[in-house]
Amino acid sequence: MISRIARTSARQASRSSSAVQQARKSTQVAVEHDVPYPELESYWMPFTDNRDFKTNPRLVDSAVGNTMTMTDGREIQDGISGLWTTNAGHCQPKIIEAIQKQCSKLDFASSFNMGHELPFKFADRVLDLIPNRGFGKVFFTMCGSSAVDSALKMSLAYHRARGDGQRTRFIGRQRGYHGVGIGGISVGCITPNRKAFSGMTMPNTSHITHTLDINRNAYSKGQPEYGAEFADDLEVQIAMYGADTIAAVIIEPIAGSTGVLPPPKGYLEKIRAITAKHGILLIFDEVITGFGRLGSPFATTYFDVTPDMITCAKGLTNGAVPAGALICQEFLHDTIVDHADRDPGSTVEFFHGYTYSGHPLAMAAGIATLDVYEEQGLFQRAAELMPYFEESMHSLKGLPNMVDIRNCGLMGALDFQIDPTTPFKRTTDIFERCFADGVLIRHSGSAIAVAPSLITTETEIDRIMEVLSKNVKASAEAF
Ligand SMILES: Cc1ncc(COP(=O)(O)O)c(C=O)c1O
């Protein structure tokens, strides 16, 4: 076993000048501890307690369907679809084959001033999922965060094209997660995600109140009864800042990352009506809710409320190749292009894009993913499974320390009373116990989230619930 310091110092000796090395050494003393797995030291893992992971690693070797096999041979049932990604299950053969074929045909082609066929085809297929709602264009990105940043920039470009360039304010919602770009963390509102970076979040962003109201809505099945009036907070913000300064409102139709918060009945309709009344764009961040999670192509179709833009990722390619997309109303595109038409010096209409926008592997994966969803009727399958999932989740009512169970579609959460001085302790403990028992769920603050794939069986749902039940009790006994 070598120490973390000894290892970093050895690496630095070959890289750093001795003065820099000396300065670093003096700050390193405080972090010296043993490194049981030196081979894990170089990779700085995202959104992870690296110190904990690197003393107790969980390494996946392979995965198929709803089962992951760890490097130590253990099998783990995936109760969170990877990370809300693998809606059609892991290593879906048709998707994998499409990627393999594409890889040997065209590995990369720029989408700047040239292109290849696949993004055009894929954009058509994505729009086919959501007809008759005015959506006319798809802008491909690399992930959910870049889809969100693209949506914010498109909002600004649209208002500017209309001569409304003073509309620069964005309104998000408390407990919202919109990825990790500076734009995304500014409109998002999860405390730890913002705190370290608060010195440089975007100006002109504010947040309406979240919709979680456990006092009135605890143990609601699906959309809670009370809380449509939370949308009125938007009118308060509009009165405070002036509608003519606000570019867009961005919300997740169901907040996922902070523990599955389905919108109260009537809430989304109200948000839509208020934004439309004031000429403010509405962005639905559907990175989690898109592609069948609610038994419907999007939350937009499930709740029958149409925003001006939809951001999506994850289930877009079944998680097999990183990709995101911004689906926008035709009028946004037309306004920006008309504006460019009127400018004699204009070339590019929207100065935005990524080297990997429309990447051939992502597009091939995406087209195959939509084929699989369609051929296997997976959205319908999810819709049929949803009542069973709902009953199963709510069968856990009464477990120790529990304060709420929430669900909508194939996503649900258990919420617990927590000690505010150690907010992650209880749910981290439950997560670790479930993992040791062979089931992967997700922990986030006071909540445990479950989101099985669209190919999950009732038996697999039963197992998730059994393991959860056992380990919530065991955890409560332990502390
Ligand atoms: C609603 C929402 N928006 C954006 C993102 C960011 O997506 P990515 O991690 O692909 O950048 C996520 C990720 O979980 C998300 O849930």
XYZ file of C-alpha atoms and ligand atoms in Angstrom:
495
model
C 0.000 0.000 0.000
C 1.386 3.417 -0.869
C 0.227 6.737 0.410
C -1.665 9.209 -1.765
C 1.035 11.831 -1.167
C 3.888 9.548 -2.001
C 2.237 8.745 -5.291
C 1.399 12.321 -6.302
C 4.854 13.477 -5.345
C 6.487 10.821 -7.487
C 4.445 11.924 -10.473
C 5.101 15.566 -9.832
C 8.834 15.053 -9.608
C 8.914 14.405 -13.302
C 6.540 17.253 -14.143
C 7.138 20.191 -11.841
C 9.941 22.568 -11.218
C 11.438 22.027 -7.785
C 10.069 25.360 -6.532
C 6.519 24.463 -7.521
C 7.037 21.017 -6.094
C 8.223 22.471 -2.835
C 5.151 24.696 -2.608
C 2.861 21.763 -3.296
C 4.568 19.535 -0.768
C 3.783 22.009 1.964
C 0.050 21.877 1.170
C 0.016 18.124 0.789
C 0.792 17.233 4.353
C -2.787 17.778 5.409
C -4.221 15.188 3.006
C -1.845 12.282 3.557
C -3.619 8.959 3.859
C -3.238 5.441 2.621
C -4.140 4.595 -0.942
C -5.428 1.057 -1.146
C -5.924 1.176 -4.923
C -3.114 3.241 -6.489
C -4.377 2.378 -9.966
C -7.497 4.458 -9.254
C -5.660 7.603 -8.256
C -5.285 9.449 -11.568
C -8.951 9.698 -12.493
C -10.818 12.511 -10.699
C -14.364 11.197 -10.717
C -17.361 13.496 -11.340
C -20.017 14.127 -8.672
C -18.358 11.525 -6.451
C -16.828 11.362 -3.006
C -13.487 10.356 -4.542
C -11.854 9.635 -1.186
C -14.595 7.221 -0.248
C -14.857 5.573 -3.659
C -11.137 5.000 -3.885
C -11.120 3.069 -0.643
C -14.254 1.121 -1.545
C -14.544 1.051 -5.337
C -17.528 -0.149 -7.324
C -16.281 -1.005 -10.814
C -18.602 -2.285 -13.514
C -17.100 -4.712 -15.967
C -20.029 -5.375 -18.291
C -23.762 -4.947 -18.501
C -26.651 -6.429 -20.381
C -30.363 -5.710 -20.063
C -30.976 -4.704 -16.460
C -27.941 -6.472 -15.026
C -24.459 -5.157 -14.484
C -21.544 -7.439 -13.686
C -18.877 -5.975 -11.473
C -15.151 -6.604 -11.852
C -15.332 -8.903 -8.819
C -17.998 -10.978 -10.585
C -20.973 -9.770 -8.529
C -24.205 -9.138 -10.412
C -26.092 -5.942 -9.690
C -29.638 -5.224 -10.785
C -29.829 -1.755 -12.267
C -32.729 0.081 -10.655
C -31.873 3.503 -12.078
C -31.320 2.690 -15.784
C -27.627 3.525 -15.592
C -28.213 7.171 -14.723
C -31.739 7.559 -16.154
C -30.105 6.715 -19.495
C -30.472 3.122 -20.642
C -34.227 3.105 -21.149
C -34.009 0.087 -23.468
C -31.593 -1.765 -21.189
C -27.818 -2.073 -21.360
C -25.959 -3.224 -24.470
C -29.150 -3.401 -26.498
C -27.990 -5.521 -29.471
C -29.507 -3.434 -32.267
C -28.062 -0.192 -30.869
C -24.627 -1.719 -30.347
C -24.613 -3.140 -33.873
C -25.570 0.240 -35.348
C -22.700 1.932 -33.514
C -20.232 -0.742 -34.583
C -21.269 -0.489 -38.228
C -21.181 3.296 -38.224
C -17.790 3.341 -36.596
C -16.142 1.483 -39.434
C -17.958 3.549 -42.106
C -17.670 7.157 -40.946
C -16.090 7.936 -37.599
C -16.368 11.708 -37.751
C -17.620 14.425 -40.057
C -17.801 18.083 -39.231
C -21.246 19.610 -39.026
C -19.906 23.108 -39.690
C -20.621 24.044 -43.306
C -20.705 20.425 -44.355
C -22.445 17.399 -42.974
C -23.494 13.824 -43.371
C -26.925 12.263 -43.708
C -27.533 10.923 -40.241
C -28.359 14.088 -38.228
C -30.915 15.070 -40.879
C -32.545 11.650 -40.652
C -32.385 11.553 -36.896
C -33.857 15.061 -36.535
C -36.861 13.946 -38.632
C -37.315 10.908 -36.438
C -37.154 12.937 -33.235
C -39.755 15.393 -34.564
C -41.987 12.477 -35.600
C -42.278 11.632 -31.893
C -43.874 14.968 -31.172
C -46.148 16.008 -34.052
C -48.706 18.822 -34.262
C -47.206 20.964 -31.527
C -45.231 23.403 -33.666
C -41.804 21.846 -33.150
C -39.837 22.219 -36.364
C -36.102 21.964 -35.715
C -33.649 19.872 -33.727
C -30.231 21.243 -32.737
C -27.860 18.465 -31.673
C -25.503 18.912 -28.743
C -23.151 16.684 -26.765
C -25.111 16.091 -23.586
C -27.857 17.546 -21.408
C -25.740 20.416 -20.105
C -24.857 21.592 -23.595
C -28.514 21.245 -24.661
C -29.456 23.571 -21.794
C -26.769 26.120 -22.667
C -27.952 25.977 -26.285
C -31.539 26.659 -25.193
C -30.467 29.699 -23.151
C -28.456 31.073 -26.080
C -31.253 30.395 -28.545
C -33.639 32.330 -26.280
C -31.322 35.346 -26.324
C -30.820 35.114 -30.094
C -34.577 34.941 -30.663
C -35.411 37.995 -28.574
C -32.551 39.960 -30.127
C -33.766 39.045 -33.605
C -37.146 40.509 -32.683
C -35.592 43.743 -31.466
C -36.166 42.668 -27.859
C -32.494 42.365 -26.932
C -33.102 43.702 -23.414
C -34.742 40.381 -22.536
C -31.755 38.781 -20.866
C -33.122 37.438 -17.581
C -33.608 33.707 -17.055
C -35.877 32.238 -14.441
C -35.304 28.739 -13.146
C -36.849 26.986 -10.177
C -35.592 26.019 -6.751
C -34.415 22.386 -6.661
C -33.993 22.428 -10.441
C -31.073 20.658 -12.090
C -30.005 21.755 -15.542
C -26.535 20.300 -15.857
C -23.206 21.806 -15.036
C -22.457 24.545 -17.566
C -22.297 28.043 -16.109
C -25.690 28.644 -17.715
C -27.081 25.419 -16.293
C -25.897 25.997 -12.731
C -27.163 29.580 -12.875
C -30.708 28.604 -13.759
C -30.427 25.431 -11.709
C -30.852 25.644 -7.982
C -29.191 22.846 -6.059
C -27.137 24.382 -3.290
C -23.884 22.391 -3.457
C -23.806 22.626 -7.258
C -23.813 26.421 -7.083
C -22.010 27.224 -3.840
C -18.381 26.841 -4.919
C -19.049 28.703 -8.145
C -21.392 31.387 -6.895
C -18.802 34.058 -7.664
C -19.297 33.536 -11.368
C -22.839 32.371 -12.019
C -24.725 34.327 -14.666
C -26.184 37.662 -13.628
C -29.901 38.194 -14.198
C -31.018 34.777 -13.079
C -33.611 34.107 -10.440
C -35.697 31.171 -9.272
C -39.333 30.564 -8.566
C -40.317 28.444 -5.621
C -40.184 24.649 -5.922
C -43.353 22.586 -5.801
C -42.594 20.075 -3.061
C -45.221 20.413 -0.348
C -44.993 17.352 1.855
C -47.403 18.800 4.418
C -50.256 18.805 1.956
C -49.187 16.214 -0.600
C -47.287 13.443 1.188
C -47.706 10.015 -0.434
C -49.440 11.371 -3.524
C -49.673 8.913 -6.372
C -48.644 10.672 -9.548
C -49.380 14.394 -9.734
C -50.123 15.905 -6.326
C -53.512 17.505 -5.771
C -52.337 20.775 -4.232
C -49.870 23.384 -5.430
C -50.916 24.758 -8.827
C -50.690 28.147 -7.119
C -46.905 27.773 -6.776
C -46.908 28.951 -10.397
C -48.128 32.357 -9.206
C -44.605 32.970 -7.931
C -43.722 33.552 -11.575
C -46.100 36.508 -11.682
C -44.312 37.871 -8.611
C -40.955 37.679 -10.395
C -42.438 39.245 -13.510
C -43.811 42.113 -11.460
C -40.431 42.555 -9.802
C -38.216 42.532 -12.908
C -40.605 43.433 -15.726
C -41.675 40.951 -18.378
C -39.723 42.909 -20.977
C -36.441 41.904 -19.299
C -37.161 38.177 -19.123
C -35.973 35.897 -21.925
C -37.121 32.501 -20.716
C -38.298 30.277 -17.912
C -36.665 26.859 -17.661
C -38.044 24.006 -15.579
C -37.968 20.243 -15.498
C -41.577 19.055 -15.905
C -40.688 16.565 -13.161
C -37.640 17.601 -11.170
C -35.564 14.417 -11.222
C -32.206 14.940 -9.567
C -33.573 16.392 -6.351
C -35.803 13.435 -5.697
C -38.598 13.131 -8.280
C -40.991 16.032 -7.766
C -44.027 15.568 -10.043
C -45.812 18.842 -10.866
C -49.008 19.539 -8.922
C -52.152 19.249 -10.999
C -52.639 22.383 -13.095
C -49.176 23.782 -12.346
C -47.543 23.291 -15.747
C -50.641 24.658 -17.497
C -50.413 27.795 -15.366
C -46.708 28.261 -16.037
C -47.428 27.928 -19.759
C -50.257 30.442 -19.643
C -48.225 33.019 -17.699
C -45.150 32.758 -19.945
C -47.284 32.978 -23.101
C -49.149 36.017 -21.757
C -45.870 37.884 -21.190
C -43.972 36.816 -24.332
C -41.511 34.804 -22.226
C -40.152 31.590 -23.736
C -40.737 28.353 -21.857
C -38.090 25.631 -21.871
C -38.878 22.145 -20.595
C -35.731 20.333 -19.568
C -36.617 16.756 -20.451
C -33.193 15.205 -20.078
C -34.739 12.656 -17.704
C -38.411 12.690 -18.678
C -37.839 12.265 -22.431
C -38.003 8.994 -24.340
C -40.566 6.921 -22.538
C -39.808 7.502 -18.870
C -43.471 8.504 -18.483
C -44.818 5.962 -20.964
C -45.009 8.726 -23.565
C -42.322 10.208 -25.837
C -41.924 13.296 -23.654
C -43.408 14.875 -20.539
C -44.725 17.459 -22.988
C -46.954 14.791 -24.543
C -47.701 13.096 -21.232
C -48.901 16.285 -19.512
C -50.173 17.789 -22.770
C -48.469 21.126 -22.162
C -46.348 22.471 -25.012
C -43.244 24.560 -24.286
C -41.207 26.534 -26.819
C -38.136 24.360 -26.439
C -37.356 20.900 -25.122
C -33.883 19.905 -24.014
C -33.112 16.201 -23.980
C -30.201 13.728 -23.803
C -29.743 10.371 -22.004
C -32.537 8.204 -23.525
C -31.927 9.973 -26.858
C -29.186 7.422 -27.573
C -30.020 5.006 -24.765
C -26.889 6.363 -23.098
C -24.708 4.386 -25.496
C -22.999 7.421 -27.054
C -22.996 10.868 -25.425
C -25.483 13.181 -27.134
C -28.084 15.799 -26.405
C -30.626 17.748 -28.388
C -32.577 20.972 -28.305
C -35.964 20.649 -29.974
C -37.414 24.026 -30.819
C -40.546 25.551 -32.190
C -40.348 26.410 -35.880
C -41.073 30.075 -35.130
C -37.847 30.402 -33.137
C -35.821 29.228 -36.091
C -37.777 31.364 -38.550
C -37.372 34.515 -36.491
C -33.623 34.056 -36.178
C -33.244 33.227 -39.880
C -35.496 36.112 -41.003
C -33.357 38.455 -38.979
C -30.244 37.131 -40.703
C -31.971 37.593 -44.089
C -32.434 41.253 -43.376
C -28.748 41.765 -42.545
C -26.717 42.104 -45.783
C -23.514 41.124 -43.979
C -24.984 38.026 -42.414
C -23.605 34.533 -42.924
C -24.224 32.090 -40.076
C -27.686 32.636 -38.539
C -26.967 31.206 -35.088
C -23.337 31.424 -33.979
C -23.374 28.340 -31.861
C -22.531 24.643 -32.158
C -20.194 21.914 -31.020
C -17.457 19.971 -32.794
C -19.493 16.915 -31.878
C -22.947 18.238 -32.861
C -24.488 15.488 -34.983
C -21.588 13.097 -34.364
C -21.979 10.034 -36.631
C -21.789 7.499 -33.795
C -24.325 9.382 -31.694
C -26.688 9.754 -34.633
C -26.407 6.074 -35.535
C -27.020 5.139 -31.908
C -29.976 7.524 -31.734
C -31.687 6.244 -34.857
C -31.259 2.649 -33.695
C -32.554 3.642 -30.247
C -35.733 5.106 -31.716
C -36.107 1.951 -33.840
C -35.888 -0.188 -30.711
C -38.366 1.968 -28.778
C -40.783 1.696 -31.687
C -40.288 -1.950 -32.698
C -40.528 -3.187 -29.115
C -43.338 -0.792 -28.210
C -41.344 0.307 -25.189
C -43.235 3.515 -24.447
C -46.450 1.515 -24.382
C -44.764 -1.158 -22.296
C -43.666 1.472 -19.792
C -47.207 2.860 -19.675
C -48.546 -0.620 -18.869
C -45.956 -1.140 -16.149
C -46.504 2.231 -14.490
C -49.480 1.248 -12.274
C -47.564 -1.771 -10.965
C -44.528 0.392 -10.275
C -46.706 2.956 -8.511
C -48.322 0.356 -6.245
C -44.938 -1.220 -5.518
C -43.380 2.101 -4.547
C -46.300 2.960 -2.278
C -46.216 -0.484 -0.669
C -43.099 0.804 1.125
C -45.133 3.335 3.111
C -44.498 3.063 6.831
C -40.797 2.232 6.724
C -38.797 3.944 9.471
C -37.899 7.645 9.101
C -39.904 7.916 5.912
C -41.764 11.160 5.217
C -42.943 10.770 1.630
C -43.190 8.541 -1.419
C -43.552 10.171 -4.829
C -43.870 8.681 -8.291
C -44.800 9.473 -11.850
C -44.255 7.165 -14.783
C -41.315 4.863 -14.226
C -39.618 7.211 -11.787
C -40.161 7.387 -8.076
C -38.565 8.462 -4.821
C -38.653 7.726 -1.128
C -37.989 10.695 1.123
C -36.596 10.509 4.641
C -36.279 12.581 7.739
C -32.617 13.520 7.847
C -30.216 15.118 10.247
C -29.435 18.490 8.615
C -25.867 18.389 9.938
C -25.172 15.182 7.986
C -27.674 15.451 5.136
C -26.281 12.617 3.011
C -25.570 10.089 5.763
C -28.846 8.179 5.849
C -29.454 7.904 2.117
C -25.796 7.116 1.408
C -26.030 4.306 3.937
C -29.207 2.956 2.315
C -27.584 3.206 -1.116
C -24.521 1.262 0.049
C -26.590 -1.420 1.747
C -28.766 -1.909 -1.338
C -25.684 -2.123 -3.513
C -24.195 -4.744 -1.236
C -27.462 -6.639 -1.696
C -27.161 -6.427 -5.478
C -29.460 -3.531 -6.394
C -28.431 -0.127 -7.719
C -30.659 2.789 -6.759
C -29.771 6.494 -6.538
C -29.390 8.660 -3.456
C -29.734 12.407 -3.502
C -30.003 14.447 -0.314
C -32.920 13.135 1.696
C -34.274 11.040 -1.192
C -33.684 7.659 -2.733
C -34.690 7.551 -6.398
C -35.701 4.546 -8.463
C -36.076 4.555 -12.248
C -36.094 1.084 -13.768
C -35.639 0.652 -17.493
C -38.590 0.341 -19.841
C -37.787 -3.379 -20.250
C -37.976 -4.090 -16.529
C -40.187 -6.949 -15.389
C -42.588 -7.000 -12.464
C -40.316 -9.540 -10.787
C -37.402 -7.135 -11.056
C -39.506 -4.329 -9.586
C -40.427 -6.658 -6.713
C -36.755 -7.286 -6.026
C -35.915 -3.573 -5.963
C -38.695 -3.020 -3.416
C -37.667 -5.998 -1.261
C -34.063 -4.871 -1.131
C -35.100 -1.291 -0.402
C -37.472 -2.350 2.335
C -34.894 -4.558 4.021
C -32.160 -1.939 3.904
C -34.200 1.071 4.945
C -35.047 -0.923 8.089
C -31.455 -2.082 8.594
C -30.164 1.455 8.178
C -32.685 2.800 10.702
C -31.528 0.201 13.215
C -27.883 1.074 12.625
C -28.270 4.773 13.505
C -32.912 17.661 -16.080
C -31.460 17.561 -16.442
N -30.899 18.505 -17.200
C -29.618 18.450 -17.561
C -28.820 17.412 -17.163
C -27.383 17.382 -17.561
O -27.134 16.357 -18.475
P -25.626 15.887 -18.734
O -25.137 15.264 -17.482
O -25.772 14.940 -19.893
O -24.858 17.096 -19.104
C -29.360 16.391 -16.373
C -28.530 15.260 -15.927
O -28.933 14.443 -15.143
C -30.707 16.469 -15.992
O -31.277 15.544 -15.213
